[in-house]
Short mmCIF file of N, CA and C in Angstrom, two decimals:
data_model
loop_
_atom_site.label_atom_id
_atom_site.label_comp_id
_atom_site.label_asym_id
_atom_site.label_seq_id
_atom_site.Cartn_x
_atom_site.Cartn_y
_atom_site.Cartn_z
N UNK A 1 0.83 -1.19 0.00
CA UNK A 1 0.00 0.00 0.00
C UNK A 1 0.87 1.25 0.00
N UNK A 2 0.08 2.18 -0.43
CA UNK A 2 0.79 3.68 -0.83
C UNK A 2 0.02 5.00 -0.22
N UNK A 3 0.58 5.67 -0.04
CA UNK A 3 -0.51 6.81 0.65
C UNK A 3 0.00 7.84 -0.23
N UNK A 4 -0.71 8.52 -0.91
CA UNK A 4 -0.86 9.43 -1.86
C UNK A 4 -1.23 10.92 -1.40
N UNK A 5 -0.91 11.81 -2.17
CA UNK A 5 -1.30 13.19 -1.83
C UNK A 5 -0.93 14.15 -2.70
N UNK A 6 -1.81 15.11 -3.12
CA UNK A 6 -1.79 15.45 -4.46
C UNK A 6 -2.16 16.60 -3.70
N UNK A 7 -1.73 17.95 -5.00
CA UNK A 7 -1.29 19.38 -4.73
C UNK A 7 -1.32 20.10 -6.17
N UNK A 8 -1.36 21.27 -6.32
CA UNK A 8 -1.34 21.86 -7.44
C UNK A 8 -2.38 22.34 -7.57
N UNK A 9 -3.68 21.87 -7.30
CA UNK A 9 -5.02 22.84 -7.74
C UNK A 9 -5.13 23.54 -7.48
N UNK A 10 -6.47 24.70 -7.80
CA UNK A 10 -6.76 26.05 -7.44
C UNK A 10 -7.56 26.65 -8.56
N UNK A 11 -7.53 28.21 -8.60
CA UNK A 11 -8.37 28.90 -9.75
C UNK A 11 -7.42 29.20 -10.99
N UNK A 12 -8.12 29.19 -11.79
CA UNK A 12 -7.25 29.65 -12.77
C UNK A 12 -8.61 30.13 -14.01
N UNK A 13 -7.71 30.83 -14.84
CA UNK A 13 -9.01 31.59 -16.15
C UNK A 13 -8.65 30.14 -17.02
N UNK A 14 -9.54 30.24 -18.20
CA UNK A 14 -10.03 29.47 -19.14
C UNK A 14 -8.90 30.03 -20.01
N UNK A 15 -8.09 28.98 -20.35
CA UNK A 15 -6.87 28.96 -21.47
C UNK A 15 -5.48 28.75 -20.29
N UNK A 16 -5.62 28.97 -19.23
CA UNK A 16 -4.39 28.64 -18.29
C UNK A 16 -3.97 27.63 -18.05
N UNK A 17 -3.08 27.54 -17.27
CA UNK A 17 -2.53 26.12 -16.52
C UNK A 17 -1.81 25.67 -15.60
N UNK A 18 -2.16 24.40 -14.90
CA UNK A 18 -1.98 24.13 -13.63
C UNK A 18 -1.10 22.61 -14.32
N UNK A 19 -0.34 22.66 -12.71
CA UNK A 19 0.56 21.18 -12.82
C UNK A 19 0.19 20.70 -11.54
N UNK A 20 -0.72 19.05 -11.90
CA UNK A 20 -0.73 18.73 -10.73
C UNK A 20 0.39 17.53 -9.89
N UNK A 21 0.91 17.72 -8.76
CA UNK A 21 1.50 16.61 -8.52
C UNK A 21 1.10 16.05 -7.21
N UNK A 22 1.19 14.48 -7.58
CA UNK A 22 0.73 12.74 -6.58
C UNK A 22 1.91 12.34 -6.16
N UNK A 23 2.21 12.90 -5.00
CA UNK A 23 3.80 12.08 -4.05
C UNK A 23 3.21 10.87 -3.34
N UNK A 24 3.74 10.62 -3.51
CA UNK A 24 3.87 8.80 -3.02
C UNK A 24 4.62 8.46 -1.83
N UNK A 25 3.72 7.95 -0.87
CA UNK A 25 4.93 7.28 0.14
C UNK A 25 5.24 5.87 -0.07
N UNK A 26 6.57 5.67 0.08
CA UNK A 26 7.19 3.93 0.11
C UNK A 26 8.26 4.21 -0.80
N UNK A 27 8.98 3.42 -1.19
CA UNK A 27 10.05 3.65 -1.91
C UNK A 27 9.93 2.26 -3.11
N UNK A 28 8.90 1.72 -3.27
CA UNK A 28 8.42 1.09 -4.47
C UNK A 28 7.17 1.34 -5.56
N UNK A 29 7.44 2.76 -5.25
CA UNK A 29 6.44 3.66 -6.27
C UNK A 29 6.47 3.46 -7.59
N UNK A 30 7.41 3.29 -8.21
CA UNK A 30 7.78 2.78 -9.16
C UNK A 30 6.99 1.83 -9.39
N UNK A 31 6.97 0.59 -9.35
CA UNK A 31 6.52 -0.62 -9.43
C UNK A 31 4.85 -0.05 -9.37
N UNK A 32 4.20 0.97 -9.31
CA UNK A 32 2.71 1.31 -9.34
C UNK A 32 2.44 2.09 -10.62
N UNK A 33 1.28 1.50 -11.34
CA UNK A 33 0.41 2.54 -12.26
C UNK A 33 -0.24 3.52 -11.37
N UNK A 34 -0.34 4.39 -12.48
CA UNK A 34 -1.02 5.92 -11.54
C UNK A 34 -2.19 6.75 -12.48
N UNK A 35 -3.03 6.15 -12.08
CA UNK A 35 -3.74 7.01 -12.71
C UNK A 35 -4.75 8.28 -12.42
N UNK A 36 -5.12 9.46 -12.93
CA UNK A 36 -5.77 10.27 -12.30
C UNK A 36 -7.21 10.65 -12.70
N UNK A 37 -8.02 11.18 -12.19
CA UNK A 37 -9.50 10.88 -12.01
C UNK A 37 -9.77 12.29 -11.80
N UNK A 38 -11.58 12.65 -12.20
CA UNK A 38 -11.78 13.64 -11.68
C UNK A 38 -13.10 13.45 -11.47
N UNK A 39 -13.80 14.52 -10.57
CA UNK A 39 -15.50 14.28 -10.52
C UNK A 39 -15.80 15.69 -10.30
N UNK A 40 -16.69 15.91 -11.21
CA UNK A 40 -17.18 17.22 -10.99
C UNK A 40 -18.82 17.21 -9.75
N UNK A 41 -19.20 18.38 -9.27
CA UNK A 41 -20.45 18.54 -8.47
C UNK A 41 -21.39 17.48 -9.43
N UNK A 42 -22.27 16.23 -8.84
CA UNK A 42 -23.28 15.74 -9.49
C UNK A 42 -22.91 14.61 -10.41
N UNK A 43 -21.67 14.39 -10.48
CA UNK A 43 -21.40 13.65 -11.55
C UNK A 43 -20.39 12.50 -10.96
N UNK A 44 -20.17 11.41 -11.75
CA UNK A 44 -19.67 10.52 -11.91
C UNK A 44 -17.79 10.69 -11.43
N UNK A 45 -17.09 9.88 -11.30
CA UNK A 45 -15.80 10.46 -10.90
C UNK A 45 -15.29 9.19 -12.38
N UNK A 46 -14.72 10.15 -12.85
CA UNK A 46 -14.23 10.04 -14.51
C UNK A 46 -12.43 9.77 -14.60
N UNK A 47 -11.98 8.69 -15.55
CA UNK A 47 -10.69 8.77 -15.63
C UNK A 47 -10.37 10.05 -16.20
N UNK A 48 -9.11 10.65 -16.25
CA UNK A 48 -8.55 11.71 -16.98
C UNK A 48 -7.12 11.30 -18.23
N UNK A 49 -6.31 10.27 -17.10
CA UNK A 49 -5.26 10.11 -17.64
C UNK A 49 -4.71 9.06 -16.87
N UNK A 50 -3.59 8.06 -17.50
CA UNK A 50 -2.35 7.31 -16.48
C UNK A 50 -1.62 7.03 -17.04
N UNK A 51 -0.34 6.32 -16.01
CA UNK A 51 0.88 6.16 -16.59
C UNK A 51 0.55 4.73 -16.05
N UNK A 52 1.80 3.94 -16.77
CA UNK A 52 2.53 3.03 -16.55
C UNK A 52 3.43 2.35 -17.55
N UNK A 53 4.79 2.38 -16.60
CA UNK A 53 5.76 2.75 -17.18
C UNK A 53 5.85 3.55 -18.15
N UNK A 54 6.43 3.21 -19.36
CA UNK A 54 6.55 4.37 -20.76
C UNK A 54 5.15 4.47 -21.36
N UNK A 55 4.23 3.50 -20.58
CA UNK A 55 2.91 3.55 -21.78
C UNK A 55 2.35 4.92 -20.73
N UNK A 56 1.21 5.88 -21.59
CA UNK A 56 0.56 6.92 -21.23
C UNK A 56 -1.29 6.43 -21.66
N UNK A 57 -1.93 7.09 -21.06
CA UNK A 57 -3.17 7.09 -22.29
C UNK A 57 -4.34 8.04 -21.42
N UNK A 58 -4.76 8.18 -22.13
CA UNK A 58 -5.54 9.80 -22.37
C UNK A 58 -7.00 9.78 -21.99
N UNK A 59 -7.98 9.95 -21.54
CA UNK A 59 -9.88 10.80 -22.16
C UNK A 59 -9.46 11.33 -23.26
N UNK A 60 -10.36 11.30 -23.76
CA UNK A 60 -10.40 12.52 -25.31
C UNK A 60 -10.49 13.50 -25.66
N UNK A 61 -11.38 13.79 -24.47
CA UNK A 61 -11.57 15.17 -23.64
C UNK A 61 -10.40 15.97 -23.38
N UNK A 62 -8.73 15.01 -23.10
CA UNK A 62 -8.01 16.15 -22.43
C UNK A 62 -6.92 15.79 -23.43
N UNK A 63 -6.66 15.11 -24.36
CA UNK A 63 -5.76 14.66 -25.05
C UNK A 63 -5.22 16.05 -26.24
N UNK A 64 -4.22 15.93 -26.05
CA UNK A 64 -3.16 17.31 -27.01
C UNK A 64 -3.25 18.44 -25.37
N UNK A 65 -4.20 18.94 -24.96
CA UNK A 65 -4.19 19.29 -23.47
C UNK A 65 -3.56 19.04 -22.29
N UNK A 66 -3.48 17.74 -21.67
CA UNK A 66 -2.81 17.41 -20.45
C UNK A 66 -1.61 16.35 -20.94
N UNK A 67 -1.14 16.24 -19.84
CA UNK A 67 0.09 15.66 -19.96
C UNK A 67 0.56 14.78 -18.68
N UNK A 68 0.68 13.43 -18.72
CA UNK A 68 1.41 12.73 -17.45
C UNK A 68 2.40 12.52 -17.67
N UNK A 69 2.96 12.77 -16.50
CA UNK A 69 4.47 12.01 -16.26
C UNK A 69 5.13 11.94 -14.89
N UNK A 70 5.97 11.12 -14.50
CA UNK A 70 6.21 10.82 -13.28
C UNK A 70 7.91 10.98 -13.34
N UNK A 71 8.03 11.43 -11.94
CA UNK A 71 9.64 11.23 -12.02
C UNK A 71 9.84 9.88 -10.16
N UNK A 72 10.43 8.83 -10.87
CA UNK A 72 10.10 7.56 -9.70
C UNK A 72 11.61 8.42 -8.72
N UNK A 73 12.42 9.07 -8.81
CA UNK A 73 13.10 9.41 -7.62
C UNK A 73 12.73 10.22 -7.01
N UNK A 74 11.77 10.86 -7.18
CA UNK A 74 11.04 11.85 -6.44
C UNK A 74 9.62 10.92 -5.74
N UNK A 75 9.23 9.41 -5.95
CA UNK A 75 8.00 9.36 -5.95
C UNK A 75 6.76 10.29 -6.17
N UNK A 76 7.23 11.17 -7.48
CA UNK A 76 6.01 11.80 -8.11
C UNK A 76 5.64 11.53 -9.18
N UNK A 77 4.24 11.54 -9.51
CA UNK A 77 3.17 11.38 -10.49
C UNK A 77 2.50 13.07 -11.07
N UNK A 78 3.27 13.44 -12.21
CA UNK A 78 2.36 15.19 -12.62
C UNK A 78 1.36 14.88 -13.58
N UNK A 79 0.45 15.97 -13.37
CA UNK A 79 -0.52 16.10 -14.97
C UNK A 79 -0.31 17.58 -14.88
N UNK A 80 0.38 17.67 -15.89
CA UNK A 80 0.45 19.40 -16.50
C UNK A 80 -0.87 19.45 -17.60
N UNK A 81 -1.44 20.49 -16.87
CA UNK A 81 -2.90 20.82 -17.95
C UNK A 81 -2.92 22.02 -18.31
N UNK A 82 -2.90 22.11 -19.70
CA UNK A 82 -2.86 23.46 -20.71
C UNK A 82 -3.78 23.60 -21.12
N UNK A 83 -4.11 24.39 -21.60
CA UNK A 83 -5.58 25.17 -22.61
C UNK A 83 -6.77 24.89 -21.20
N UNK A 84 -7.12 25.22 -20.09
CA UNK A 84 -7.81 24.82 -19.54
C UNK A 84 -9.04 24.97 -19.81
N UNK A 85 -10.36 24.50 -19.67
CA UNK A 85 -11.55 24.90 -19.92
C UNK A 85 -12.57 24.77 -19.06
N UNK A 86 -13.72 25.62 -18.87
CA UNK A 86 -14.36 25.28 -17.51
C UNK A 86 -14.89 24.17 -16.81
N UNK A 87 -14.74 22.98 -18.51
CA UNK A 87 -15.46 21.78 -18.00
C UNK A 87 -14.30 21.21 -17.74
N UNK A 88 -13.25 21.38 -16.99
CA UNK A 88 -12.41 20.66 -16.43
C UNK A 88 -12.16 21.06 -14.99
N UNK A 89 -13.42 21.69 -15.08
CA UNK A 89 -13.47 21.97 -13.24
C UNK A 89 -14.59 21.13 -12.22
N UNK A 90 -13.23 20.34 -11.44
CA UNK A 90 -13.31 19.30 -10.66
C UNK A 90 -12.26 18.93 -9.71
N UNK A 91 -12.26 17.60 -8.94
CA UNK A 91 -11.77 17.26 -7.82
C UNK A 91 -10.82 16.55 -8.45
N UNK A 92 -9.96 16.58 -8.47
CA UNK A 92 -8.79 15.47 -8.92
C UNK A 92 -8.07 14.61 -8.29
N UNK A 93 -8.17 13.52 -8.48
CA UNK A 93 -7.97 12.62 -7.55
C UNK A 93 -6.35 12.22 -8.72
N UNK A 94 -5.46 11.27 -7.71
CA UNK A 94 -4.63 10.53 -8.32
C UNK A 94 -5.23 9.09 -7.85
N UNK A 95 -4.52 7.35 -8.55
CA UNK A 95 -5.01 6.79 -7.74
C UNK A 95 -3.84 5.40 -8.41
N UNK A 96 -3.58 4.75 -7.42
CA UNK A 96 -2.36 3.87 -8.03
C UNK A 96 -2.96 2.53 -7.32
N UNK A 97 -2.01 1.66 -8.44
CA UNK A 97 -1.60 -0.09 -7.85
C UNK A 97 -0.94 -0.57 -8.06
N UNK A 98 -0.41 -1.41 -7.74
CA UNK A 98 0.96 -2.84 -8.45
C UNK A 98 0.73 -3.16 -9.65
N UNK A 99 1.31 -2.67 -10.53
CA UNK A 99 1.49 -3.16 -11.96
C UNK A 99 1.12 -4.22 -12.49
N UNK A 100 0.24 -4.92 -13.24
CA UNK A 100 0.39 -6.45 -13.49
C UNK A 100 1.25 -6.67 -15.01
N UNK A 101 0.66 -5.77 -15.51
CA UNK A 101 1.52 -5.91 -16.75
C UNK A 101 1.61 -4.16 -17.14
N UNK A 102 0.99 -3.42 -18.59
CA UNK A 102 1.83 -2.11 -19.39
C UNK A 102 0.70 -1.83 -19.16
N UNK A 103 -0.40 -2.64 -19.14
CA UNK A 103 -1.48 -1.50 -19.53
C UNK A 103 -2.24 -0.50 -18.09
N UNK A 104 -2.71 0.71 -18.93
CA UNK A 104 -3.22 1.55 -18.08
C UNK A 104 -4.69 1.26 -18.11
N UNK A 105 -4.76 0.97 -16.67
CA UNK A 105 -6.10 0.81 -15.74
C UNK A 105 -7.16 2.27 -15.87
N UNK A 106 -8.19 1.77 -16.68
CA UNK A 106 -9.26 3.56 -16.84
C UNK A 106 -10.26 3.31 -16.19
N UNK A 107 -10.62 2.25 -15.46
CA UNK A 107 -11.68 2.67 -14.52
C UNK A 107 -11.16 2.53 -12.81
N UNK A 108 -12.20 3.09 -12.31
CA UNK A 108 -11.59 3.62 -11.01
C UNK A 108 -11.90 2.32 -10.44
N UNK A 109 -12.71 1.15 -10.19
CA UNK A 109 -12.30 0.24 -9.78
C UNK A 109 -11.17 -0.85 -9.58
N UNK A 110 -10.37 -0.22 -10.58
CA UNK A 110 -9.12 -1.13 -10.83
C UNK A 110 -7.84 -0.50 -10.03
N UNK A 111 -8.46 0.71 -9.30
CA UNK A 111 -7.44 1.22 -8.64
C UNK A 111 -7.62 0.88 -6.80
N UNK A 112 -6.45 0.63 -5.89
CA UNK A 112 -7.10 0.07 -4.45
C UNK A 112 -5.90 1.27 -3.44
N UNK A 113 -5.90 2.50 -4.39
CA UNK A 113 -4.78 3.75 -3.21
C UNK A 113 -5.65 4.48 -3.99
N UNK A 114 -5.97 5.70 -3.32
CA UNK A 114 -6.25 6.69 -3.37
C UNK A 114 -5.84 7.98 -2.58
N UNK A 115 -5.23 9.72 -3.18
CA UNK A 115 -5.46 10.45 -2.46
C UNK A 115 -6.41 10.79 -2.35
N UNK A 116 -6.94 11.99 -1.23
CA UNK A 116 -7.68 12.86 -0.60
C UNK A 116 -8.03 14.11 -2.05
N UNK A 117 -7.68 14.25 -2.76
CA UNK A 117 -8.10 14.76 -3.89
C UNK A 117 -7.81 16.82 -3.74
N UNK A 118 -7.72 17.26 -5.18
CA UNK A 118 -7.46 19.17 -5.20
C UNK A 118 -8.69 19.47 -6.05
N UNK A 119 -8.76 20.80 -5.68
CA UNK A 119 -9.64 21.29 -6.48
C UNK A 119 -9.15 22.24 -7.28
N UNK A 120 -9.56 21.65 -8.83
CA UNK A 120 -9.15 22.66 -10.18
C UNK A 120 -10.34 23.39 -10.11
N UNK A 121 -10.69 24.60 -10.38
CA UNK A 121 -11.57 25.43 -10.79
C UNK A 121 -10.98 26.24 -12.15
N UNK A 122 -11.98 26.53 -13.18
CA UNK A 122 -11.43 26.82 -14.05
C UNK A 122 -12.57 28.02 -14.67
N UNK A 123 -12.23 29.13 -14.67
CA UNK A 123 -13.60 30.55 -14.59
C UNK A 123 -13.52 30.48 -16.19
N UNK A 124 -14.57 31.33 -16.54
CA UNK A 124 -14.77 31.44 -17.90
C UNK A 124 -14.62 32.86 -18.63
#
């Protein structure tokens, strides 16, 4: 198990951008996919993006827009998000597990760590 905690949110105008980062405790962070999630007021809590290892993969929604990447000596996990837009205002969760194989896990059941989640707001 991993205890997670994620940072970076806040307000920002429509076309800006925020970097979020998921520090990891343990020192076999590495060895975890990470993927990140969001849920807006009323709605569903939605993949956004994950890593594992060199593989990446996207929503469609945020693709040419956000960006993951992790640096494992830092135990961090970022999503740098550009062009922001208001419908990307939500709770962002990160959420990791033990690797089984490359592929990235897109629903949130497949994930068993979770942080406490930031809030992106994004004005219009």
């Amino acid at each position: 198990q991993v205890q997670l905690v994620e940072s970076g949110g806040g307000l920002v105008q429509a076309g800006g951008s925020l970097r979020l980062s998921c520090e990891a405790s343990g020192r076999t962070f590495s060895s975890y996919l990470v993927g990140w999630f969001r849920q807006a007021p009323g709605k569903e809590r939605e993949f956004v993006a994950g890593i594992n290892r060199g593989n990446t993969y996207y929503t469609d929604s945020v693709k040419g827009r956000f960006t993951v990447s992790r640096d494992n000596a830092k135990n961090t996990v970022y999503l740098q998000m550009n062009s922001l837009e208001p419908e990307d205002t939500a709770v962002y969760y990160c959420a990791a597990r033990v690797r089984v194989d490359t592929a990235v896990i897109t629903v949130k059941e497949g994930y068993n760590n979770w942080g406490q989640g930031t809030q992106v707001t994004v004005s219009s």
